[in-house]
Coordinates of C-alpha atoms in Angstrom, one line a residue:
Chain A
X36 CA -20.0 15.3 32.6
X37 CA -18.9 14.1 36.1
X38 CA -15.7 12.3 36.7
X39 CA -17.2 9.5 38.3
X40 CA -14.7 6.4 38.6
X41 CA -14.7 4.5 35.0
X42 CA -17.3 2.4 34.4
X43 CA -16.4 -1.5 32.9
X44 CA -17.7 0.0 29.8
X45 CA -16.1 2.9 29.7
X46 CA -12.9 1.0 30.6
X47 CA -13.6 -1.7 27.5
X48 CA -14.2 0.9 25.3
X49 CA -10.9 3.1 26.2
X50 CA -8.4 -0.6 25.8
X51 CA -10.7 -1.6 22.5
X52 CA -11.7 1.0 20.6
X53 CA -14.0 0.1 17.8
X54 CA -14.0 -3.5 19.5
X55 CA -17.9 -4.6 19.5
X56 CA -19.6 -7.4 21.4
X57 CA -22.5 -8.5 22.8
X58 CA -23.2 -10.4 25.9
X59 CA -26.5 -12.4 24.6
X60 CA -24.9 -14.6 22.3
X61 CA -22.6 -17.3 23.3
X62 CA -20.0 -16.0 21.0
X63 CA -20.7 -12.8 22.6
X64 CA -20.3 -14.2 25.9
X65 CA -16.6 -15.9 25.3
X66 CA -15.2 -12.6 24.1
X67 CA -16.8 -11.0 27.1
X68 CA -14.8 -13.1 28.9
X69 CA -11.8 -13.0 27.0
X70 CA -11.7 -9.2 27.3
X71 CA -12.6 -9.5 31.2
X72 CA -9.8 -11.8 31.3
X73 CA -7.3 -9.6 29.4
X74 CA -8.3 -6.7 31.0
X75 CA -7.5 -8.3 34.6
X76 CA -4.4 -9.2 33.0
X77 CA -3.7 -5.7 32.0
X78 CA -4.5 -4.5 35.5
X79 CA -1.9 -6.8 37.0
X80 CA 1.1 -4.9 35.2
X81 CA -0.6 -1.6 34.3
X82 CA -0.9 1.1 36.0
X83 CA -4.6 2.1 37.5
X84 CA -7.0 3.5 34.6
X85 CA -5.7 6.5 34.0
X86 CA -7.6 9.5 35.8
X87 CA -7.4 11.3 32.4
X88 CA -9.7 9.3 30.4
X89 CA -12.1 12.1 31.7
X90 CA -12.7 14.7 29.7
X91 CA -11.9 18.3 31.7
X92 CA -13.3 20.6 29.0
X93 CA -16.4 22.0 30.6
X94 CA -14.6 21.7 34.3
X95 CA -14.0 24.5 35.9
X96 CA -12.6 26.3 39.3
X97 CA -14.0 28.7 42.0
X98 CA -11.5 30.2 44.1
X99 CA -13.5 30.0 47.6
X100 CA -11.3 32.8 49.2
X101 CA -11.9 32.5 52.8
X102 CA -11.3 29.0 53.4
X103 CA -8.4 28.3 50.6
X104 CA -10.0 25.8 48.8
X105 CA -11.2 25.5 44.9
X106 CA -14.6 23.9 44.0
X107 CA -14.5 22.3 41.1
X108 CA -17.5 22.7 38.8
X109 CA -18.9 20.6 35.6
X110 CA -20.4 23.8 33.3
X111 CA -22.9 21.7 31.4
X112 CA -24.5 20.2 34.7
X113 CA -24.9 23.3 36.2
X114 CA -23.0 22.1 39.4
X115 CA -20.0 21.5 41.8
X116 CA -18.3 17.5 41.4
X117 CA -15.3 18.3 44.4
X118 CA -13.8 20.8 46.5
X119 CA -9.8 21.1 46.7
X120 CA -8.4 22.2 49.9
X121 CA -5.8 23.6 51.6
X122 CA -3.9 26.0 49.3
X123 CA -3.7 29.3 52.0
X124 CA -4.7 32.2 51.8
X125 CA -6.5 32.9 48.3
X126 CA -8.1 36.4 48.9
X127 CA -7.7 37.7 45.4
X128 CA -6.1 34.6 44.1
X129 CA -6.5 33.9 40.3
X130 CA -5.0 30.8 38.8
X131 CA -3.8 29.7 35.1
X132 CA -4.3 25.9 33.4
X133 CA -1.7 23.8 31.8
X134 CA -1.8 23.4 28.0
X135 CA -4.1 19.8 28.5
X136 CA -6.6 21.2 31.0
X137 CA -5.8 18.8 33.5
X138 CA -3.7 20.9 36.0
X139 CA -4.0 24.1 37.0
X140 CA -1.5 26.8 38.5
X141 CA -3.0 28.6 41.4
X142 CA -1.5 31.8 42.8
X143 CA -2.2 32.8 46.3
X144 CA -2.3 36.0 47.9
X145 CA 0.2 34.5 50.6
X146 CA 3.1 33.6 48.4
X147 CA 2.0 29.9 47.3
X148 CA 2.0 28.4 44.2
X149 CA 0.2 25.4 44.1
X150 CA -0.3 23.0 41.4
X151 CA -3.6 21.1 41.7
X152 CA -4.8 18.3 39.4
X153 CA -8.4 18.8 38.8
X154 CA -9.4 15.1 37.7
X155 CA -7.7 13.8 40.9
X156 CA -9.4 16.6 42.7
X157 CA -5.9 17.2 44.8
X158 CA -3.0 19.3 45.6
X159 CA -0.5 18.0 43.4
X160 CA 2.4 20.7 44.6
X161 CA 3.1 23.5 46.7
X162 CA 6.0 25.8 46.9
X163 CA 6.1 28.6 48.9
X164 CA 7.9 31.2 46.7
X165 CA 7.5 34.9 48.5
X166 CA 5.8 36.5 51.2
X167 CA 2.7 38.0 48.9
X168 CA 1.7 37.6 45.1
X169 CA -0.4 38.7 43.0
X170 CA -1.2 36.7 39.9
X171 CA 0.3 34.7 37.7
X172 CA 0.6 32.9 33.4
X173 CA 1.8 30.2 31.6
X174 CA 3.9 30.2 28.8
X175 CA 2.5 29.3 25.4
X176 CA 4.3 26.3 25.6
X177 CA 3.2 25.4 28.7
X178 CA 6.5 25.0 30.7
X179 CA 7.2 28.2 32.5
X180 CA 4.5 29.5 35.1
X181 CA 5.5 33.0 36.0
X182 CA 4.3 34.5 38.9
X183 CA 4.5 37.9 40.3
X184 CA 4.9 39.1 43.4
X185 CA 3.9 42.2 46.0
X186 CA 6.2 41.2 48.8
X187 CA 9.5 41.0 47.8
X188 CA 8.3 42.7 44.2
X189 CA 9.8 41.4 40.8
X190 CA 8.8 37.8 38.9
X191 CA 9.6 34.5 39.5
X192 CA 9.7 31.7 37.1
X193 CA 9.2 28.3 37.6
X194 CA 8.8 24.9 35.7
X195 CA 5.6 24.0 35.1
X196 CA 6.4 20.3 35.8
X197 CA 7.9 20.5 39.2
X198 CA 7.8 23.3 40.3
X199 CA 11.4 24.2 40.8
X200 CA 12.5 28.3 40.2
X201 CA 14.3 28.8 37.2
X202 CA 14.5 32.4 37.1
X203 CA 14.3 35.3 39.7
X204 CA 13.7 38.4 37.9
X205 CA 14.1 41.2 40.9
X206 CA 12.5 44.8 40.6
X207 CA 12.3 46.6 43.3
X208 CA 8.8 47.1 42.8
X209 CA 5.5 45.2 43.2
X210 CA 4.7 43.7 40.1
X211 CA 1.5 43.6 38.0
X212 CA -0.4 43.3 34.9
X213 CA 1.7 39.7 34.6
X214 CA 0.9 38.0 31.3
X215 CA 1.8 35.3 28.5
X216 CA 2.8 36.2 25.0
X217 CA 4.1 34.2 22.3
X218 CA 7.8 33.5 22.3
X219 CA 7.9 31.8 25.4
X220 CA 7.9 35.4 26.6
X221 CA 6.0 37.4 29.2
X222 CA 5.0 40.5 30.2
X223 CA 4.4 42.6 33.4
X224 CA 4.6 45.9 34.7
X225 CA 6.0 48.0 38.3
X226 CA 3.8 49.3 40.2
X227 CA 6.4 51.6 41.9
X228 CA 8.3 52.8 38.6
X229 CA 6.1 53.1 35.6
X230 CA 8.1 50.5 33.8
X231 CA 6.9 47.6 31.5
X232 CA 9.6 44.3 31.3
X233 CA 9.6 41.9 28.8
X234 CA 11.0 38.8 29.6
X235 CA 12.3 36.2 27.0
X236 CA 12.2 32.7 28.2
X237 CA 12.9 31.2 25.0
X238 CA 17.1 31.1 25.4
X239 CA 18.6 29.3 28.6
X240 CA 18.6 32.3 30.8
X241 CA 15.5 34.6 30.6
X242 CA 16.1 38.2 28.4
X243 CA 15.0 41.5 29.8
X244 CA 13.4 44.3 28.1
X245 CA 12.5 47.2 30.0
X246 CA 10.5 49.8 28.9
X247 CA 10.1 53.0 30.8
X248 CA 7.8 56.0 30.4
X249 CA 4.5 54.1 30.8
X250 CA 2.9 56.8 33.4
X251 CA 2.8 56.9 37.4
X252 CA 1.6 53.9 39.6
X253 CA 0.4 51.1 36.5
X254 CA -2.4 48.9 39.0
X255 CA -3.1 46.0 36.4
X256 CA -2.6 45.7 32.3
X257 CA -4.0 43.1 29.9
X258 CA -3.1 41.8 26.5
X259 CA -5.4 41.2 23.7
X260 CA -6.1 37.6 22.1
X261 CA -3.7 37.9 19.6
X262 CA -0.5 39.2 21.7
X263 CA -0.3 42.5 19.9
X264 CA -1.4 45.1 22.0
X265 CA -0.5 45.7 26.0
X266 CA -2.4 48.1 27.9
X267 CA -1.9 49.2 31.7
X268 CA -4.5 51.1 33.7
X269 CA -2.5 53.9 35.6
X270 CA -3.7 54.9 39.1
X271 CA -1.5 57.9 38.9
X272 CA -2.3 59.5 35.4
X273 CA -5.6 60.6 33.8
X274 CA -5.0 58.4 30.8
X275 CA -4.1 54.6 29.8
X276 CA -1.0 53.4 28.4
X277 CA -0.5 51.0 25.4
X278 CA 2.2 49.1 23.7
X279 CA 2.5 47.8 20.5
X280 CA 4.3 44.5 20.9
X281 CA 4.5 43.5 17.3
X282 CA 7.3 46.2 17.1
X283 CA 11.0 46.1 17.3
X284 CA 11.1 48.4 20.1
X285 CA 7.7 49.2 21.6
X286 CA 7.0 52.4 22.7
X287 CA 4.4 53.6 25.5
X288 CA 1.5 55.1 23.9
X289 CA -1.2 57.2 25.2
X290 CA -4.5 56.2 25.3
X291 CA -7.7 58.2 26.4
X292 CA -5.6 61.1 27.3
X293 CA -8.0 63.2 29.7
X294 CA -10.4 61.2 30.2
X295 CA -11.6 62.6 33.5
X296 CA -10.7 66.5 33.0
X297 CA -12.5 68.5 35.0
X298 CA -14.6 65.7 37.1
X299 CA -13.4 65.4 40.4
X300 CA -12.1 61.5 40.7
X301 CA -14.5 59.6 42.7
X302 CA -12.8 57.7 46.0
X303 CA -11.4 54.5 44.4
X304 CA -12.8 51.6 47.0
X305 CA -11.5 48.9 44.4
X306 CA -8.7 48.7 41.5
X307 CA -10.4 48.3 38.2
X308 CA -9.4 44.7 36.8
X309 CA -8.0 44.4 33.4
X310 CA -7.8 41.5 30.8
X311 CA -7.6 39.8 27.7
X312 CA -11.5 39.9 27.3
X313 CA -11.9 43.8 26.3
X314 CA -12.2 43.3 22.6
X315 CA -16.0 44.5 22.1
X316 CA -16.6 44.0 18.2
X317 CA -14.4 46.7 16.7
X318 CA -13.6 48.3 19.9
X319 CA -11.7 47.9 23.1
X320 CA -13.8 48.1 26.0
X321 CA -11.7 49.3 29.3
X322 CA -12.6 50.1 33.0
X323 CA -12.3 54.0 33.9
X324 CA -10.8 54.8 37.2
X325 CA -12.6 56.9 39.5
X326 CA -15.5 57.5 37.8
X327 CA -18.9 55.8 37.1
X328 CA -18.3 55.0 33.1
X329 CA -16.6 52.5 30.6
X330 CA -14.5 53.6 27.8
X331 CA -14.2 52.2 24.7
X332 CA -11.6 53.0 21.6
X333 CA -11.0 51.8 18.6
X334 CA -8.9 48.7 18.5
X335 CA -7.0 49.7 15.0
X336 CA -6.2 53.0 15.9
X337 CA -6.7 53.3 20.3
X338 CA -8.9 56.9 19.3
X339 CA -11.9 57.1 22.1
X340 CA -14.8 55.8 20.3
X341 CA -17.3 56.5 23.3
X342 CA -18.2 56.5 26.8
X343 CA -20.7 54.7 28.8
X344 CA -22.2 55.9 32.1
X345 CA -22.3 52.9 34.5
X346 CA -24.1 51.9 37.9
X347 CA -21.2 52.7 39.6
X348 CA -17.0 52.3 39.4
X349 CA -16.6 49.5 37.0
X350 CA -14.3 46.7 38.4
X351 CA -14.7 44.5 35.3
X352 CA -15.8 45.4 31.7
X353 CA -16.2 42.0 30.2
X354 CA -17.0 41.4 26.7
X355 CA -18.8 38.4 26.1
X356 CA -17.0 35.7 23.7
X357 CA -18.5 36.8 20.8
X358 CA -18.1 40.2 21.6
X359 CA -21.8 41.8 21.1
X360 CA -22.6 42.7 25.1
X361 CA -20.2 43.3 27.6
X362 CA -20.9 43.0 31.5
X363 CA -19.5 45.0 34.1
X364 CA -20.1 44.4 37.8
X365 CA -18.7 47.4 40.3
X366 CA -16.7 48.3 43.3
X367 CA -18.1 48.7 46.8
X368 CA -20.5 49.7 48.0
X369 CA -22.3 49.2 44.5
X370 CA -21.0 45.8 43.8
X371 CA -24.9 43.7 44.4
X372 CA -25.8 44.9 40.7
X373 CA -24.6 43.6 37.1
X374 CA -24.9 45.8 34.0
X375 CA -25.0 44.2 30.2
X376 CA -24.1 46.7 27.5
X377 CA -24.9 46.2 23.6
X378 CA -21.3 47.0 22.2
X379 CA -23.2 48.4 19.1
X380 CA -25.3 51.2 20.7
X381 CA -23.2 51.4 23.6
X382 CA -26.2 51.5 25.5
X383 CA -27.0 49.8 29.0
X384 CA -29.9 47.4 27.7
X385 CA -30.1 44.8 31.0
X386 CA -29.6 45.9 34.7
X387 CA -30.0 43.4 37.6
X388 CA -29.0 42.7 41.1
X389 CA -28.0 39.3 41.7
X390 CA -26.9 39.5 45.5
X391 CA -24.3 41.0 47.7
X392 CA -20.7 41.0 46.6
X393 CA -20.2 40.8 42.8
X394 CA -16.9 39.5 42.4
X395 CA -16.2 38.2 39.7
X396 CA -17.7 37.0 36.0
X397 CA -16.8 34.0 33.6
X398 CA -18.3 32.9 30.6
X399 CA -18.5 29.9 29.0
X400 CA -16.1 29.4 26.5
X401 CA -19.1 30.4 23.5
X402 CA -20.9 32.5 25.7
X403 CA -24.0 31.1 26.2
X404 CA -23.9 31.3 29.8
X405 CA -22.3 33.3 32.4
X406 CA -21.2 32.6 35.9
X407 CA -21.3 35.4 38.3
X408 CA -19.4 34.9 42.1
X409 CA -21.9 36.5 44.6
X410 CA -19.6 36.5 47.8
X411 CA -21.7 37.6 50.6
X412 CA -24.9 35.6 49.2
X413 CA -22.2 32.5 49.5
X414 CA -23.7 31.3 46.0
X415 CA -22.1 31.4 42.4
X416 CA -25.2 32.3 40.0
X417 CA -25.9 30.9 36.1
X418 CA -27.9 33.2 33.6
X419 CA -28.4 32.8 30.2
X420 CA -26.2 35.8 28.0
X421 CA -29.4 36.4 26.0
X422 CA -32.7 36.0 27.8
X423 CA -30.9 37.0 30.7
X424 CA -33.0 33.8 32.7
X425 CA -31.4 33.1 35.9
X426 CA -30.7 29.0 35.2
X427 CA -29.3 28.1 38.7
X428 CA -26.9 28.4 41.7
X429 CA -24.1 26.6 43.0
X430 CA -23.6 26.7 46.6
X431 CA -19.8 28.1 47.6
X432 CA -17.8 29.4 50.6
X433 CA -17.1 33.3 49.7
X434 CA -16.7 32.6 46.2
X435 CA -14.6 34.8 44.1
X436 CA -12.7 34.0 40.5
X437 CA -14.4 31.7 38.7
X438 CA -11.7 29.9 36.1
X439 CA -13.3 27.6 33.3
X440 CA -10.1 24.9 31.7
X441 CA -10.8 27.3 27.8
X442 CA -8.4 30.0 29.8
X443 CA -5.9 26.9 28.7
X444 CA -5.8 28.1 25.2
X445 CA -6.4 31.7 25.2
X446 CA -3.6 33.7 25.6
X447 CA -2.7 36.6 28.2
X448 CA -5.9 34.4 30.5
Chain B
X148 CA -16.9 66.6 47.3
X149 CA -19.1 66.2 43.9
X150 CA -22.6 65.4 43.3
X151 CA -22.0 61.7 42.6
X152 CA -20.1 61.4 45.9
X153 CA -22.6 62.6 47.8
X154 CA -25.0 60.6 46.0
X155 CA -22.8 57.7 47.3
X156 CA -23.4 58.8 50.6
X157 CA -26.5 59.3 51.2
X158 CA -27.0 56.0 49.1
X159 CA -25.1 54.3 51.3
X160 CA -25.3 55.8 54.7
X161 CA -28.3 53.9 55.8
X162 CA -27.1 50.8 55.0
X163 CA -24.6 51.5 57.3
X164 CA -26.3 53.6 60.2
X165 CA -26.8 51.1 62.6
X166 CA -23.6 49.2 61.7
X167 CA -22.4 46.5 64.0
X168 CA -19.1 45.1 64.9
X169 CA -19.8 42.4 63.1
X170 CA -20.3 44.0 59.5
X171 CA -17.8 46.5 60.0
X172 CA -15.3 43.6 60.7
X173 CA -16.5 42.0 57.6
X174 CA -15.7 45.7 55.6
X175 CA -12.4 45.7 57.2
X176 CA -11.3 42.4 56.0
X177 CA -13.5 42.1 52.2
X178 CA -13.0 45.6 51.4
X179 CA -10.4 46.8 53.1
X180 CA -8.7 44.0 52.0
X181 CA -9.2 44.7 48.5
X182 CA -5.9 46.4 48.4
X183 CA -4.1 45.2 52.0
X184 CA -4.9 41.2 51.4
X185 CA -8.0 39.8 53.3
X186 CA -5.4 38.9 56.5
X187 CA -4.3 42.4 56.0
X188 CA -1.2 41.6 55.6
X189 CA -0.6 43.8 52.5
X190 CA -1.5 43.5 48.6
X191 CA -1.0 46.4 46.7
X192 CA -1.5 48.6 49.8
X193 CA 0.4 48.1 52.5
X194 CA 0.5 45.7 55.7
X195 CA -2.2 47.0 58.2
X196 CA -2.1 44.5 60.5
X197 CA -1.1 45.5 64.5
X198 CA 2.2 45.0 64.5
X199 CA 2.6 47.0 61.3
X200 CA 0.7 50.1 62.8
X201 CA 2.1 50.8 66.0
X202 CA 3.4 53.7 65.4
X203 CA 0.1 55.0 64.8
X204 CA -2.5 57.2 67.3
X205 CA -5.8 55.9 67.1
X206 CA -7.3 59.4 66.5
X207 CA -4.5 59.8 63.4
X208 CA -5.6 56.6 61.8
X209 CA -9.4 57.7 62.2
X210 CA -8.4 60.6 60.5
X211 CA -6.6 58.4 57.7
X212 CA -9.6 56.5 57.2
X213 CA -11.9 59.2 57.2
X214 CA -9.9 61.2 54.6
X215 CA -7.9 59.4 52.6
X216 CA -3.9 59.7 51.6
X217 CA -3.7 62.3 49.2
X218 CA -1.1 61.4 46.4
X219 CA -1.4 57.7 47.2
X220 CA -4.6 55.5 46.5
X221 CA -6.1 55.7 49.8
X222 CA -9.6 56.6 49.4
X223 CA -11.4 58.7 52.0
X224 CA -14.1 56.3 53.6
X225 CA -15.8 59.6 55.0
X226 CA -18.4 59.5 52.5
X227 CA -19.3 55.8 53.7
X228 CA -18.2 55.7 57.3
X229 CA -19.6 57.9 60.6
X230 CA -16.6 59.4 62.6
X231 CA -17.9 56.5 65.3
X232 CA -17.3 53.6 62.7
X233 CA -14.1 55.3 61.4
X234 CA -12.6 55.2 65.1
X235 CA -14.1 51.4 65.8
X236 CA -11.9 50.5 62.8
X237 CA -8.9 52.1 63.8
X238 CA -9.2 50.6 67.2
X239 CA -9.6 46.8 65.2
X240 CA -6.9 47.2 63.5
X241 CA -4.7 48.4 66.1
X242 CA -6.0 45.9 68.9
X243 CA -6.1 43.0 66.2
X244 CA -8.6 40.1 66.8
X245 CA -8.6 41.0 70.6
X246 CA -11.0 44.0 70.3

C-alpha cells in the first residue's frame, strides 16, 4: 500500500474504531458532524495524524549507491513511493531496521550512520562516526546499533534513539562479519588478526569475549536464524571457520577443511558475502572462495554434504525463505547471470541473465518473489521464485542492497 | 594459470578489446571499488586514491595490476586487462579525475 496522506476516512476510522455511520440519513448526517466537529477539535490540541498509522510491512529500501540516496519501495505494488537523499557515500552500504519497521539504521561506506524514517521519507539523524565502515546490527532489543568500522578498525555502539556513542570497542583491525545475537550481545570478527569478539551489551559497560584461532584474514561471517552457529569465510585459509555460540566457551571449528586442494584458486575480483540466509533445508549452503562452486554441509554436524559447480565465483548463495532453492548471483566479470539451485538435488535447475551488474538479491519475506539489483541496467527486477516470470522493474540510480522492513525481526539481518 | 582462468579470459577479453576511457573508469570505480570503496578511498583494501599512491611508478603499479599481490587479496587483472588498459589505469589513478 502507499503511504499517501490519511484520508477523512482513514482518519475517522483510526480516532473511532468500530464507530459506524452513515451520511444518507439525518441521524447519520448529525454524527457526521459531530465527529467532523470533534475531530477539528482534536486537531486543535493534538498533534498532526500520526505518520505511523501506515503500515510499513511490505516497504522496503534500495541503497542507490552512486548518488547516496535510498528509494523506498511498496513490495506488493511492485513499485518505488519516495526516494531519501543525502546520506554520502553508500558504495557497499547495507542498513538494519528498528524493532517497529519504521526507522531504519543505514551504514555508509564513508563513516555515516544515518537514521532515516521511512514513513516520513527523511533523514531523521546523522552522525559521522569514523572515517570508513563497513556494516552494521541492531540489538534484539532494539536499542544498541553497532557498527563496524575499516578506518579506524574496531566497533562502535550507539543508542538507537539518538544516536549518541555509548561504547568504543577499539581493535586494531578492520572489523567484519558484525552481527546481533540474543543477549543484547553482538558479534564480529578482525580482519587483520583472525579473532572473533563477543561483545555483551546487556550490563552498563559492554563485556568482551575474544576468541582467537579462527584462521588468517576472516572477510565476512554470518549467524544462523536461531543465534547458534557463527561462521567466517577466511581469505587466507582453505577452509571456513565455525563457532558454536550456545557453549560456555566457544571454540573455532573447522569447517570444509580442503576444500580447494589441488585447484589453483581462481583471481578473487569480489569477496564472497555471507549471511543469515544459508540454511538450505537440512543443510548450510556457503559461498566458496576462489572457485566457481557452492558448498553445502550439514547444519547438525558442519560435515560437507556436497558441492555445486556454479556460473562463476559465487558472491551470494541465498536460500530462499522456505529453504527449497537457493540463488547465487557472481563476481565480475560474470555478474549479468543468476543461478537457482534445488537444495534437494543440488542441481542447477534455472539459469538466466537479467542485466549487467548483479548486485544484490532480496526476497520477500515468504518467498514468493524476489528482487534482484541490476546496477549497470539502472533497474531493480521482480520474478516470481517458482515460474521464474519476470513480473516487473523498478527504475533506480545504480542500485545495490535491496532491504525489505522483515530484516526487523530476523536476527543476525 | 588454470583452464578456468583462461576460460575467463578469452570469455572476457572481447568484451573488453576495444575498451574506452569511459568503461575502464567505470571498472576502476564499480570493481575496483569493490574492495577500495567506490571514491577509492579504501574498504577492505586500501586507499588508492592519488595522494595515497605517490610513492608509486606508473610502470610498478601496471605491474601490480596486471599480477596481483601475492600473499594479500590483490587479484591479478591480467587475465581481464591488456598491458595498454593496465597502464591507462595506473595513470587514472595516479593523475586522479584530471587524466
Amino acid at each position: 500500500m502507499t503511504p499517501a496522506p490519511l484520508s477523512r476516512n482513514a482518519a475517522e476510522n483510526l480516532r473511532h474504531p468500530g464507530f459506524h455511520h452513515s451520511g444518507n440519513t439525518p441521524a447519520g448526517g448529525i454524527r457526521a458532524r459531530l465527529l467532523a466537529l470533534t475531530l477539528a477539535a482534536l486537531a486543535l490540541w493534538a498533534p498532526s495524524l500520526p505518520a505511523s498509522a501506515q503500515a510499513t510491512g511490505d516497504l522496503g529500501l534500495v541503497v542507490e549507491r552512486a548518488s547516496g540516496s535510498l528509494l523506498v519501495v511498496d513490495q506488493s505494488e511492485r513499485a518505488s513511493i519516495g526516494r531519501i537523499t543525502g546520506l554520502g557515500d553508500l558504495s557497499h552500504a547495507s542498513l538494519v531496521y528498528a524493532p517497529d519497521e519504521r526507522f531504519a539504521y543505514v551504514f555508509g561506506r564513508d563513516g555515516g550512520l544515518t537514521k532515516v524514517d521511512i514513513l516520513a521519507q527523511t533523514v531523521v539523524n546523522r552522525v559521522m562516526q569514523a572515517g570508513n565502515s563497513i556494516g552494521g546490527a541492531i540489538s534484539d532489543d532494539g536499542r544498541f546499533v553497532a557498527v563496524s568500522n575499516y578506518e579506524p578498525g574496531g566497533v562502535r555502539i550507539f543508542d538507537a534513539e539518538t544516536l549518541a556513542m555509548v561504547a568504543d570497542i577499539p581493535t586494531d583491525s578492520k572489523t567484519i562479519g558484525l552481527v546481533d545475537i540474543p543477549g543484547s550481545r553482538f558479534v564480529f570478527s578482525l580482519w587483520d588478526t583472525g579473532e572473533t569478539w563477543i561483545a555483551d551489551l546487556s550490563g552498563g559497560t559492554p563485556q568482551i569475549t575474544r576468541i582467537k584461532g579462527m584462521g588468517a584474514y576472516p572477510y565476512d561471517a554470518l549467524v544462523t536464524g536461531d543465534g547458534r552457529t557463527y561462521i567466517a569465510g577466511l581469505f587466507g585459509e582453505d577452509h571456513l571457520s565455525a563457532l558454536d555460540l550456545w557453549q560456555e566457551s566457544p571454540k573455532p571449528r573447522r569447517i570444509l577443511p580442503g576444500y580447494a586442494k589441488g585447484r589453483a584458486g581462481l583471481p578473487v575480483y569480489k569477496m564472497p558475502h555471507l549471511e543469515g540466509w544459508a540454511l538450505a533445508g537440512q543443510d548450510f549452503v556457503l559461498p566458496a572462495m576462489g572457485q566457481h562452486e557452492v558448498l553445502w554441509v550439514d547444519a547438525r554436524n558442519l560435515e560437507e554434504t556436497g558441492r555445486t559447480p556454479t556460473h562463476g565465483q559465487p558472491v551470494f548463495a541465498m536460500s530462499r525463505p522456505d529453504g527449497r532453492h537457493v540463488w547465487v548471483n557472481f563476481a565480475h566479470p560474470l555478474n549479468d547471470t543468476v543461478q537457482v539451485i534445488d537444495s534437494v538435488t543440488k542441481a542447477v535447475i534455472h539459469k538466466f541473465t537479467p542485466g549487467p551488474g548483479v548486485l544484490h538479491m532480496e526476497f520477500t519475506p515468504r518467498g514468493h518473489e524476489v528482487w534482484l539489483s541490476v546496477r549497470d541496467a539502472g533497474k531493480v527486477m521482480i520474478y516470481d521464485t517458482e515460474t521464474f516470470e519476470k513480473l516487473g522493474e523498478i527504475t533506480a540510480e545504480s542500485p545495490s542492497g535491496i532491504f525489505f522492513t522483515a530484516r526487523a525481526h530476523r536476527m543476525g539481518l | 594459470m588454470n583452464r578456468p582462468a583462461i576460460i575467463l579470459a578469452l570469455i572476457a577479453a572481447p568484451a573488453l578489446a576495444d575498451a574506452d576511457p569511459e568503461s575502464l573508469r567505470r571498472l576502476v570505480h564499480q570493481d575496483c571499488g569493490s574492495c577500495h570503496g567506490m571514491t577509492l578511498r579504501g574498504g577492505l583494501g586500501p586507499d588508492i586514491s592519488p595522494s595515497a599512491l605517490t610513492h608509486y611508478r606508473p610502470e610498478d603499479l601496471t605491474t601490480v595490476i596486471l599480477d596481483g599481490l601475492p600473499g594479500t587479496p590483490m587479484p591479478p587483472w591480467r587475465p581481464l586487462l591488456s598491458e595498454d588498459e593496465a597502464a591507462w589505469i595506473a595513470d587514472y589513478l595516479l593523475e586522479g579525475e584530471s587524466k
